[in-house]
Amino acid sequence: MRREGTPSLRRTLRVSAIAVVVVASAATLMALYLTQSAGAEIETDRNAFVDEQRIADHIVALTYQQQLEAFRYLQDLKEEHRRAFDVRGDSAEAEMQLYLFQQLSPAARLEVERMKEAHQQFEVTAHRVLELAERGERDEAQRRNAQLAGGAAVLDSSVTGFLLARIAQRSALQTRYAALTARVRVSLALMGVALLALAGILSRQLERRVLAPLNQLIAVAKQISGGDANARVPPQKYAELEQVALSFNDMAASIHRARETTETQNDELRESLDQLHRAQGELVQREKLSAMGQMLAGLAHELNNPLASVLGIAELLRIEMKASNDSATRHLGAELAEPLAREAERARDLVRNLLSFSRKSSGMAEPVALSAAVRIAMGLRASAFTQAGKRLEMEVPPTLYVMADVQKLEHIIINVANNSLDAMSAASGTVLRISATQDGDDRVRLVLEDDGPGFANPAAVFDAFYTTKPADQGTGLGLTLVQQFVHEFGGEVSAENREGGGARVVVRMRSAKPPVQPDLAPAVNPRIASGSHPVIPRPQPPRTTAVPRAPGRRRRILIVDDEASLREIQRRLLSQENVDVLLASNAEEAQQTLLTEPVDLVISDLRMPGRTDGRGLMAWIDATLPHLTPYTLVVSGDTHGAQNGDLELPSTRVLSKPFTRDEYLSRVRALLSTTRD
């Protein structure tokens, strides 16, 4: 801001410039005036002298003409010669009168008077000569006429004297004009010197008042560019330069602050870039894991059929060998068949957990059995804990349901379990406990706690990219995703250290009521008509109604599966159930059988080769044999698609592969109990 009393550089420069302009203009105008005045006077004097010369010549000429006219009159006394003599005399008088209006010196004016007197004397002599001639005294007139020439010579001499006087006057005037011109030149020279001096003073002032502050500004700018952030311009004398200095200093301070901010941001950016590189590596690894997960999901589907065969055969062997009368056979069944069935069930559970975990998230919160989600997550990480010498313990009541997306909920549990396993493996700790309780009327409290080293900074564990692991072992996004998923469910999550050592993560979610199981419903959703599993393109028979079973006829069950081993296993499982079993290897065979044989229950796989698979068969039954629709059981490795996909079957009509003997028979018996006799 401008200080009070600070002079204005603009005003100072303006006053100096005005002074220079005024002096130069005045001197120039004066020189022009004097020069023009002198020139005008010289021109006027020259013109006057020319006029005077012309007049003098004319006077002399008129005088000689008078003399001529007098001579003519003497020779021939005619009146016209006398009139001509008078006219010439009057003209000479008039010409001499013109001199009286000129600016004449006394000497010149005296010569004019002499001219007039000489002319008058000439005319007096001439008139006497003319009078003698008129009286007839010609001889006397001739003698007197000779005197006229002398009078004319006297007049000529007077005119010459006048011109000489005027020449002398003009010489004096020219001398005066020369002196005036010399003075003008001196004045112009003095004016030039004054202007040069004033220009020097002004230049000095500009150097002191303007250039010196600008040099200071340049020097400070170089200091700042050289790294001296504290360099500043000193206070200035003039308001404008003071304002420039203040603005420059403010700018320098701003640059200094901006440089500090930029350096801080650069440090943060470098840190962010490092985190980004780590995150990119983690994302690449996640993409690989995702691709591997998809491959494993497809492989798990393919494993279900042979695994179902292995489990079924193992159970059949166990049953038959256990019922054998041979003790060695029974012992062999206990040593081989029972472990085989148990390991097959273990493999089945692992495949089911893998399939459940690899399914695409629905993105919607729905009632989820918390114990089932925890069991699936624990099943996927149980082997890793066992190999690390750690334990997993679960205490989650099966009655607890929460509002969540089941895949994201499983991810939450697995991410926390992974962090816990990493912490315990790197330091100390033996067990991860997962428990859940009802927390009020509308909340469920899920607690995951271990006896490991605990959190280094519990307040920062949910921050993105925060991690205490080495750069190649983590990106700090696991618990960030946990928090994000929990918030999507409308829940809360917190992290803390246990008093006795170890870490604790508490997740509070909205509680939910168990989903209501629907009654037996048609097997096929109306959308299947435009799906990718068409019914065999043949003329459809008319819809049929239920055919009452003949008294005493055993119930008939149609098994539809493209795997011969699975058809045989199911036939053997049903051999003790007092039913007749019909077999079909594909949907086309099943349709032919259903059109020709009364059937009480249809058990079909979903994925089968041919133009029509299990979905197409369900659609065909719904359209052709609607009375049989409630008595269809889907046996498949993709029970999620049967229940939540295009079929939307109730759980009572869906059985997941691989299955145990008890699971299979209980589901079949439940459906057969609803058939009508």
XYZ file of C-alpha atoms in Angstrom:
677
model
C 0.000 0.000 0.000
C 1.115 3.594 -0.666
C 2.694 5.331 2.310
C 1.417 8.750 3.369
C 3.521 11.600 2.006
C 5.264 9.477 -0.618
C 5.874 11.641 -3.728
C 4.503 10.512 -7.035
C 7.007 9.500 -9.698
C 4.357 10.041 -12.330
C 3.849 13.639 -11.179
C 7.595 14.287 -11.057
C 8.174 12.949 -14.543
C 5.159 14.823 -15.825
C 6.379 18.149 -14.387
C 9.876 17.580 -15.800
C 8.506 16.752 -19.216
C 6.215 19.783 -19.175
C 9.149 22.049 -18.221
C 11.256 20.715 -21.091
C 8.398 21.112 -23.536
C 7.623 24.668 -22.349
C 11.243 25.842 -22.590
C 11.797 24.251 -25.954
C 8.489 25.553 -27.304
C 9.118 29.104 -26.047
C 12.604 29.204 -27.499
C 11.450 27.783 -30.789
C 8.532 30.188 -31.035
C 10.776 33.122 -30.217
C 13.334 32.092 -32.805
C 10.616 31.622 -35.384
C 9.115 35.013 -34.546
C 12.436 36.850 -34.772
C 13.410 35.105 -37.959
C 10.082 35.707 -39.582
C 10.046 39.333 -38.407
C 13.512 39.975 -39.769
C 12.681 38.297 -43.027
C 9.476 40.276 -43.360
C 11.271 43.587 -42.726
C 14.005 42.721 -45.186
C 11.438 41.772 -47.794
C 9.464 44.956 -47.145
C 12.613 47.116 -47.392
C 13.675 45.386 -50.591
C 10.259 45.914 -52.171
C 10.286 49.576 -51.058
C 13.722 50.141 -52.558
C 12.608 48.598 -55.835
C 9.549 50.835 -55.861
C 11.660 53.886 -55.055
C 14.081 52.999 -57.845
C 11.193 52.640 -60.281
C 9.692 55.948 -59.161
C 13.057 57.732 -59.485
C 13.581 56.351 -62.977
C 10.070 57.423 -63.898
C 10.618 60.961 -62.544
C 13.840 61.358 -64.509
C 12.153 59.981 -67.633
C 9.194 62.345 -67.240
C 11.602 65.271 -66.842
C 13.403 64.414 -70.063
C 10.053 63.934 -71.788
C 9.057 67.449 -70.629
C 12.290 68.730 -72.076
C 11.489 66.999 -75.366
C 7.955 68.363 -75.440
C 9.356 71.897 -74.766
C 11.753 71.506 -77.700
C 8.923 70.364 -79.922
C 6.822 73.301 -78.849
C 9.655 75.663 -79.780
C 9.840 74.089 -83.192
C 6.123 74.001 -83.789
C 3.958 76.037 -81.486
C 1.206 73.563 -81.210
C -1.061 73.351 -78.210
C -0.756 69.565 -77.923
C 2.951 69.830 -77.196
C 2.257 72.244 -74.382
C -0.452 70.014 -72.929
C 1.922 67.045 -73.146
C 4.543 69.139 -71.314
C 2.069 69.906 -68.490
C 0.872 66.328 -68.222
C 4.410 65.064 -67.889
C 5.109 67.674 -65.227
C 1.983 66.720 -63.246
C 2.982 63.040 -63.396
C 6.462 63.838 -62.122
C 4.927 65.853 -59.246
C 2.622 62.955 -58.398
C 5.487 60.487 -58.444
C 7.496 62.677 -56.070
C 4.481 62.888 -53.739
C 4.699 59.071 -53.315
C 8.002 59.438 -51.522
C 6.263 61.300 -48.752
C 4.466 58.050 -47.699
C 7.684 56.023 -47.382
C 9.594 55.505 -44.132
C 12.561 57.728 -45.010
C 15.603 58.775 -43.122
C 16.145 62.523 -42.655
C 18.864 62.508 -45.343
C 16.597 60.784 -47.810
C 13.741 63.094 -47.014
C 16.100 66.104 -47.588
C 17.008 64.697 -50.979
C 13.308 64.397 -51.816
C 12.872 68.065 -51.013
C 15.790 68.900 -53.303
C 14.217 66.784 -56.054
C 11.004 68.716 -55.750
C 12.843 72.053 -55.763
C 14.969 71.054 -58.787
C 11.851 69.940 -60.678
C 10.048 73.160 -59.842
C 13.069 75.153 -61.046
C 13.088 73.083 -64.237
C 9.429 73.788 -64.880
C 9.861 77.568 -64.171
C 12.680 77.767 -66.732
C 10.648 75.714 -69.204
C 7.584 77.981 -68.852
C 9.731 81.072 -69.526
C 11.147 79.445 -72.639
C 7.642 78.611 -73.812
C 6.394 82.153 -73.100
C 9.319 83.668 -75.147
C 8.483 81.347 -77.987
C 4.840 82.402 -77.837
C 5.843 86.112 -77.979
C 7.946 85.365 -81.036
C 11.301 85.756 -79.348
C 12.588 82.565 -80.757
C 16.267 83.358 -80.485
C 15.971 84.122 -76.784
C 13.806 81.069 -76.353
C 16.432 78.885 -78.052
C 19.117 80.308 -75.792
C 17.014 79.721 -72.672
C 16.133 76.218 -73.881
C 19.759 75.179 -73.433
C 19.265 75.878 -69.703
C 16.594 73.177 -69.528
C 19.213 70.470 -70.015
C 21.111 71.780 -67.034
C 17.912 71.752 -64.924
C 17.217 68.156 -65.958
C 20.767 67.250 -65.005
C 20.268 68.893 -61.603
C 17.037 66.871 -61.099
C 18.816 63.696 -62.147
C 21.576 64.466 -59.671
C 18.967 64.989 -56.922
C 17.311 61.670 -57.717
C 20.688 59.943 -57.602
C 21.401 61.540 -54.233
C 18.065 60.294 -52.956
C 18.799 56.757 -54.063
C 22.223 56.881 -52.483
C 20.681 58.009 -49.214
C 18.200 55.161 -49.415
C 21.015 52.724 -50.112
C 22.823 53.942 -47.025
C 19.588 53.541 -45.006
C 19.128 50.053 -46.391
C 22.738 49.117 -45.480
C 22.116 50.233 -41.926
C 18.926 48.161 -41.850
C 20.781 45.109 -43.155
C 23.441 45.619 -40.523
C 20.702 45.674 -37.896
C 19.138 42.585 -39.388
C 22.516 40.815 -39.347
C 22.902 41.645 -35.665
C 19.369 40.378 -35.027
C 20.138 37.147 -36.850
C 23.297 36.734 -34.815
C 21.299 37.213 -31.621
C 18.755 34.609 -32.812
C 21.539 32.155 -33.473
C 23.027 32.780 -30.082
C 19.601 32.364 -28.513
C 19.084 29.068 -30.330
C 22.514 27.887 -29.245
C 21.801 28.848 -25.662
C 18.427 27.140 -25.897
C 20.127 23.968 -27.194
C 22.600 24.079 -24.344
C 19.765 24.587 -21.864
C 17.835 21.676 -23.357
C 20.920 19.475 -23.214
C 21.453 20.413 -19.595
C 17.806 19.790 -18.804
C 17.950 16.461 -20.643
C 21.022 15.503 -18.630
C 19.287 16.422 -15.402
C 16.198 14.484 -16.448
C 18.323 11.500 -17.488
C 20.082 11.573 -14.133
C 16.768 11.745 -12.348
C 15.430 8.841 -14.408
C 18.516 6.821 -13.609
C 18.205 7.538 -9.903
C 14.445 7.375 -9.611
C 13.568 4.662 -12.140
C 16.546 2.674 -13.416
C 18.122 2.142 -10.001
C 14.884 0.696 -8.504
C 14.449 -1.458 -11.615
C 18.000 -2.747 -11.206
C 17.170 -3.554 -7.588
C 14.100 -5.419 -8.789
C 16.176 -7.375 -11.332
C 18.804 -8.212 -8.725
C 16.184 -9.488 -6.262
C 14.516 -11.520 -9.038
C 17.878 -13.156 -9.807
C 18.377 -13.908 -6.110
C 14.971 -15.551 -5.926
C 15.609 -17.551 -9.102
C 18.934 -18.575 -7.606
C 17.196 -20.104 -4.607
C 17.144 -17.249 -2.082
C 13.446 -17.321 -1.222
C 13.828 -14.593 1.428
C 15.174 -11.890 -0.937
C 12.935 -8.781 -1.013
C 12.913 -5.341 -2.701
C 13.718 -2.485 -0.233
C 11.213 0.372 0.320
C 11.054 2.939 -2.496
C 10.716 6.731 -2.492
C 7.995 7.122 -5.086
C 4.483 5.773 -4.714
C 4.398 3.879 -8.018
C 7.713 2.136 -7.408
C 6.696 1.489 -3.817
C 3.556 -0.216 -5.117
C 5.669 -2.260 -7.549
C 8.028 -3.242 -4.723
C 5.170 -4.263 -2.435
C 3.498 -6.256 -5.234
C 6.802 -7.932 -6.109
C 7.440 -8.819 -2.468
C 3.913 -10.223 -2.159
C 4.523 -12.230 -5.314
C 7.841 -13.497 -3.968
C 6.148 -14.543 -0.737
C 3.405 -16.269 -2.710
C 6.013 -18.038 -4.845
C 7.790 -19.145 -1.688
C 4.559 -20.491 -0.210
C 3.624 -22.096 -3.536
C 7.075 -23.674 -3.755
C 6.715 -25.099 -0.272
C 3.217 -26.328 -1.133
C 4.481 -27.797 -4.398
C 7.325 -29.569 -2.650
C 4.874 -30.965 -0.119
C 2.523 -32.026 -2.904
C 5.438 -33.541 -4.811
C 6.363 -35.574 -1.760
C 2.739 -36.656 -1.414
C 2.594 -37.381 -5.139
C 5.721 -39.501 -4.978
C 4.252 -41.378 -2.058
C 0.955 -41.758 -3.937
C 2.811 -42.980 -7.008
C 4.624 -45.549 -4.908
C 1.309 -46.639 -3.455
C -0.193 -46.665 -6.930
C 2.612 -48.883 -8.219
C 2.022 -51.239 -5.332
C -1.724 -51.107 -5.954
C -1.179 -51.786 -9.644
C 0.883 -54.825 -8.800
C -1.805 -55.931 -6.387
C -4.519 -55.329 -8.977
C -2.596 -57.360 -11.546
C -2.315 -60.125 -8.995
C -6.028 -59.791 -8.237
C -6.815 -60.029 -11.951
C -4.780 -63.193 -12.115
C -6.574 -64.525 -9.066
C -9.918 -63.505 -10.574
C -9.146 -65.331 -13.807
C -7.956 -68.308 -11.800
C -11.124 -68.120 -9.696
C -13.297 -68.209 -12.802
C -11.304 -71.149 -14.092
C -11.607 -72.913 -10.738
C -15.346 -72.208 -10.657
C -15.753 -73.869 -14.049
C -13.503 -76.692 -12.959
C -15.542 -77.122 -9.763
C -18.709 -77.508 -11.832
C -16.982 -80.167 -13.901
C -15.729 -81.900 -10.745
C -19.202 -82.185 -9.265
C -20.292 -85.092 -11.476
C -17.246 -87.351 -10.927
C -17.153 -86.281 -7.283
C -20.810 -87.215 -6.961
C -20.010 -90.615 -8.471
C -17.095 -91.114 -6.078
C -19.207 -90.125 -3.072
C -22.137 -92.266 -4.154
C -20.004 -95.315 -4.834
C -18.142 -94.811 -1.528
C -21.411 -94.692 0.382
C -22.771 -97.743 -1.442
C -19.543 -99.625 -0.697
C -19.668 -98.571 2.934
C -23.299 -99.709 3.290
C -22.833 -103.029 1.540
C -19.513 -103.809 3.217
C -20.922 -102.860 6.608
C -23.866 -105.250 6.033
C -21.564 -108.097 4.969
C -21.356 -111.238 7.117
C -17.615 -111.353 6.517
C -15.725 -109.564 9.276
C -12.777 -108.898 6.989
C -15.103 -107.197 4.535
C -16.634 -105.122 7.314
C -13.145 -104.209 8.570
C -12.061 -103.264 5.062
C -15.164 -101.084 4.676
C -14.377 -99.308 7.928
C -10.743 -98.741 6.928
C -11.282 -97.802 3.265
C -14.892 -97.142 2.325
C -15.745 -94.907 5.269
C -12.592 -92.701 4.914
C -13.231 -92.551 1.180
C -16.791 -91.331 1.750
C -15.602 -88.887 4.420
C -12.904 -87.389 2.189
C -15.358 -87.205 -0.718
C -17.742 -85.260 1.531
C -14.825 -82.983 2.509
C -14.005 -82.402 -1.149
C -17.692 -81.753 -1.827
C -17.851 -79.110 0.912
C -14.727 -77.454 -0.445
C -16.148 -77.338 -3.974
C -19.452 -75.962 -2.684
C -17.646 -73.236 -0.735
C -15.532 -72.393 -3.761
C -18.603 -72.163 -5.996
C -20.469 -70.051 -3.482
C -17.530 -67.677 -3.042
C -16.860 -67.353 -6.788
C -20.404 -66.383 -7.727
C -20.936 -62.868 -9.040
C -22.214 -60.427 -6.465
C -25.872 -59.504 -6.838
C -25.149 -55.977 -5.596
C -28.272 -56.059 -3.419
C -28.655 -56.534 0.319
C -30.908 -59.476 1.215
C -31.411 -61.756 4.201
C -28.305 -63.922 4.605
C -27.679 -66.718 7.091
C -24.631 -65.418 8.925
C -23.485 -68.878 10.003
C -23.529 -70.117 6.396
C -21.438 -67.174 5.183
C -18.918 -67.669 8.012
C -18.783 -71.400 7.380
C -18.048 -70.887 3.652
C -15.328 -68.335 4.376
C -13.764 -70.543 7.029
C -13.922 -73.524 4.710
C -11.872 -71.625 2.130
C -9.211 -70.529 4.649
C -9.173 -73.556 6.932
C -6.363 -75.248 5.034
C -4.150 -72.113 5.162
C -4.671 -71.829 8.931
C -3.925 -75.517 9.418
C -0.724 -75.340 7.370
C 0.389 -72.286 9.404
C -0.299 -74.135 12.670
C -3.171 -71.806 13.605
C -6.764 -72.521 14.554
C -10.127 -71.231 13.402
C -12.976 -71.237 15.905
C -16.577 -70.334 15.120
C -19.487 -69.592 17.409
C -22.295 -68.223 15.238
C -25.893 -69.273 15.989
C -27.717 -70.564 12.875
C -30.716 -68.402 13.735
C -28.922 -65.124 13.028
C -29.708 -63.480 9.697
C -28.332 -60.169 8.448
C -29.078 -57.832 5.534
C -26.073 -58.143 3.233
C -24.765 -59.209 -0.132
C -23.613 -62.760 0.561
C -20.498 -62.613 -1.651
C -19.348 -59.312 -0.125
C -20.057 -60.617 3.362
C -17.857 -63.640 2.651
C -15.176 -61.266 1.326
C -15.359 -59.293 4.585
C -14.766 -62.389 6.687
C -11.973 -63.681 4.423
C -10.164 -60.283 4.325
C -10.175 -59.995 8.117
C -9.133 -63.647 8.446
C -6.250 -63.106 5.992
C -5.001 -60.075 7.945
C -5.208 -62.020 11.165
C -3.343 -65.010 9.715
C -0.595 -62.743 8.293
C -0.175 -60.951 11.633
C -0.056 -64.166 13.661
C 2.341 -65.821 11.200
C 4.713 -62.831 11.290
C 4.700 -62.538 15.097
C 2.765 -64.570 17.613
C -0.740 -65.918 18.058
C -2.534 -69.221 17.646
C -6.253 -68.760 17.088
C -8.863 -66.619 15.303
C -12.285 -66.696 16.925
C -15.409 -65.673 15.031
C -18.548 -65.119 17.073
C -21.864 -63.391 16.586
C -24.674 -62.258 18.882
C -27.916 -60.369 18.597
C -27.241 -56.707 19.403
C -30.574 -55.151 20.278
C -33.690 -55.615 18.193
C -32.323 -54.602 14.821
C -28.588 -55.294 14.898
C -26.282 -58.295 14.808
C -22.764 -58.027 16.220
C -20.065 -60.047 14.442
C -16.695 -60.196 16.245
C -13.440 -61.466 14.724
C -10.580 -61.494 17.259
C -7.195 -63.142 17.515
C -4.414 -63.412 20.069
C -1.734 -62.021 17.748
C 0.334 -58.813 18.036
C -2.624 -56.452 17.493
C -2.841 -53.323 15.332
C 0.039 -50.849 15.178
C -2.434 -47.973 14.685
C -6.089 -49.041 15.028
C -7.346 -45.602 13.936
C -5.667 -45.912 10.512
C -6.364 -49.528 9.552
C -9.308 -48.576 7.311
C -7.391 -45.850 5.442
C -6.660 -46.598 1.807
C -3.110 -47.900 1.199
C -2.283 -48.003 4.905
C -0.284 -51.132 5.603
C 2.506 -52.330 7.872
C 3.404 -55.180 5.537
C 6.389 -55.126 3.163
C 5.784 -53.486 -0.241
C 5.552 -56.826 -2.034
C 3.074 -58.365 0.432
C 0.186 -55.930 0.585
C -1.327 -52.678 -0.626
C -3.416 -51.630 2.369
C -6.742 -52.043 0.542
C -8.144 -55.151 2.289
C -9.671 -53.478 5.336
C -10.632 -50.440 3.237
C -12.845 -52.737 1.160
C -14.189 -54.263 4.384
C -15.311 -50.832 5.561
C -16.778 -50.005 2.143
C -18.778 -53.248 1.979
C -20.068 -52.880 5.548
C -21.226 -49.315 4.840
C -23.004 -50.545 1.719
C -24.991 -52.917 3.949
C -25.931 -50.010 6.226
C -23.630 -51.305 8.958
C -20.643 -50.151 10.989
C -17.156 -51.551 11.496
C -14.467 -50.745 14.057
C -11.008 -52.011 14.918
C -9.284 -52.142 18.297
C -6.670 -54.006 20.291
C -7.703 -56.493 22.934
C -6.629 -55.891 26.503
C -4.831 -59.203 26.758
C -3.148 -58.768 23.391
C -4.381 -59.331 19.889
C -6.655 -57.563 17.458
C -10.425 -57.309 17.358
C -12.655 -56.268 14.437
C -16.313 -55.653 15.272
C -18.927 -55.541 12.508
C -22.471 -54.398 13.338
C -25.060 -55.138 10.633
C -28.799 -54.864 10.317
C -30.545 -58.005 11.418
C -33.059 -59.720 9.131
C -35.759 -62.310 9.366
C -35.165 -65.687 7.744
C -36.497 -65.774 4.171
C -39.848 -67.517 3.795
C -39.543 -70.749 1.828
C -42.087 -70.697 -1.016
C -44.567 -73.469 -1.529
C -44.090 -75.925 -4.321
C -44.277 -73.893 -7.505
C -44.063 -74.502 -11.225
C -40.580 -75.509 -12.249
C -40.143 -72.971 -15.009
C -40.267 -69.229 -14.951
C -42.177 -67.803 -17.931
C -38.911 -66.190 -19.093
C -37.520 -69.607 -20.056
C -39.592 -69.530 -23.259
C -37.160 -67.012 -24.744
C -34.042 -68.414 -23.087
C -31.137 -70.340 -24.504
C -32.526 -73.820 -23.748
C -35.306 -74.515 -26.262
C -37.753 -77.382 -26.065
C -37.488 -80.046 -28.769
C -39.073 -78.520 -31.897
C -41.809 -81.077 -32.488
C -45.626 -80.824 -32.470
C -46.659 -80.505 -28.858
C -49.158 -83.041 -27.562
C -52.177 -81.718 -25.760
C -51.834 -80.911 -22.100
C -52.611 -83.940 -19.992
C -54.026 -84.297 -16.536
C -52.875 -86.527 -13.720
C -53.446 -90.214 -14.287
C -54.452 -91.870 -11.026
C -52.055 -94.567 -9.952
C -53.587 -98.045 -10.244
C -54.210 -99.724 -6.917
C -51.187 -101.732 -5.856
C -48.871 -100.176 -8.465
C -45.547 -99.072 -7.061
C -44.473 -95.472 -7.527
C -42.319 -94.750 -10.538
C -39.332 -92.418 -10.534
C -37.685 -91.216 -13.753
C -33.965 -90.437 -13.401
C -32.543 -88.188 -16.156
C -28.752 -87.775 -16.214
C -26.149 -87.961 -18.950
C -23.624 -89.577 -16.560
C -24.174 -93.385 -16.537
C -22.442 -93.744 -13.166
C -24.751 -91.206 -11.556
C -27.816 -92.899 -13.031
C -26.620 -96.207 -11.597
C -25.819 -94.748 -8.189
C -29.274 -93.160 -7.924
C -30.888 -96.428 -9.063
C -29.010 -98.312 -6.338
C -29.926 -95.710 -3.708
C -33.609 -96.101 -4.632
C -33.507 -99.901 -4.739
C -34.554 -100.169 -1.095
C -37.428 -97.649 -1.392
C -40.131 -99.887 -2.936
C -40.253 -97.837 -6.135
C -39.739 -98.583 -9.797
C -36.873 -96.679 -11.398
C -36.848 -95.576 -15.044
C -33.631 -94.240 -16.596
C -33.035 -91.636 -19.366
C -29.674 -90.325 -20.592
C -31.031 -87.074 -22.039
C -34.098 -84.877 -22.246
C -35.366 -86.423 -25.476
C -35.469 -89.926 -23.933
C -37.166 -88.505 -20.864
C -39.879 -86.873 -22.983
C -40.555 -90.120 -24.834
C -40.805 -91.997 -21.539
C -43.113 -89.424 -19.967
C -45.453 -89.569 -22.973
C -45.757 -93.353 -22.756
C -45.301 -94.245 -19.071
C -47.019 -92.937 -15.935
C -44.401 -91.359 -13.662
C -44.779 -90.072 -10.108
C -41.458 -88.200 -9.726
C -38.854 -86.835 -12.168
C -35.247 -86.421 -10.958
C -33.198 -84.554 -13.571
C -29.798 -82.980 -14.012
C -29.622 -79.430 -15.417
C -26.527 -79.547 -17.595
C -26.915 -82.194 -20.256
C -25.778 -82.435 -23.879
C -28.245 -82.319 -26.741
C -30.665 -79.796 -28.130
C -32.598 -79.731 -24.881
C -31.050 -79.765 -21.404
C -32.608 -79.972 -17.965
C -34.094 -76.477 -18.172
C -35.753 -77.320 -21.465
C -37.137 -80.517 -19.935
C -38.607 -78.549 -17.006
C -40.253 -76.150 -19.454
C -41.640 -79.042 -21.470
C -43.114 -80.697 -18.360
C -44.668 -77.409 -17.263
C -46.279 -76.949 -20.691
C -47.256 -80.575 -21.394
C -47.660 -82.344 -18.029
C -48.494 -79.570 -15.571
C -49.732 -82.096 -12.988
C -46.155 -83.394 -12.782
C -44.547 -79.977 -12.283
C -44.632 -80.061 -8.446
C -43.063 -83.509 -8.525
C -39.781 -82.654 -10.213
C -36.434 -82.679 -8.402
C -33.396 -80.964 -9.888
C -30.047 -82.569 -9.028
C -27.193 -80.315 -10.162
C -23.846 -78.856 -9.276
C -25.315 -75.389 -10.004
C -28.140 -75.251 -7.478
C -27.712 -71.456 -7.239
C -28.842 -71.125 -10.850
C -31.780 -73.445 -10.221
C -32.966 -71.473 -7.195
C -32.029 -67.886 -8.095
C -31.700 -68.028 -11.885
C -34.272 -68.595 -14.582
C -35.962 -71.593 -12.837
C -36.533 -70.053 -9.395
C -37.243 -73.393 -7.718
C -37.866 -73.760 -3.982
C -35.119 -75.415 -1.970
C -37.293 -78.537 -1.436
C -37.021 -79.325 -5.148
C -33.279 -78.727 -5.509
C -30.458 -81.080 -4.480
C -26.814 -80.120 -4.872
C -24.180 -82.477 -6.256
C -22.339 -84.242 -4.772
C -24.910 -85.526 -2.274
C -24.941 -88.136 0.437
C -27.334 -91.078 0.581
C -29.292 -89.516 3.437
C -29.625 -86.138 1.667
C -30.828 -87.807 -1.500
C -33.342 -90.180 0.061
C -34.785 -87.586 2.440
C -35.495 -85.229 -0.464
C -37.056 -88.030 -2.555
C -39.196 -89.261 0.335
C -40.430 -85.751 1.053
C -41.638 -85.294 -2.530
C -43.142 -88.781 -2.783
C -45.103 -88.144 0.377
C -47.005 -85.368 -1.407
C -48.052 -87.428 -4.444
C -51.657 -88.517 -4.727
C -52.746 -92.122 -4.907
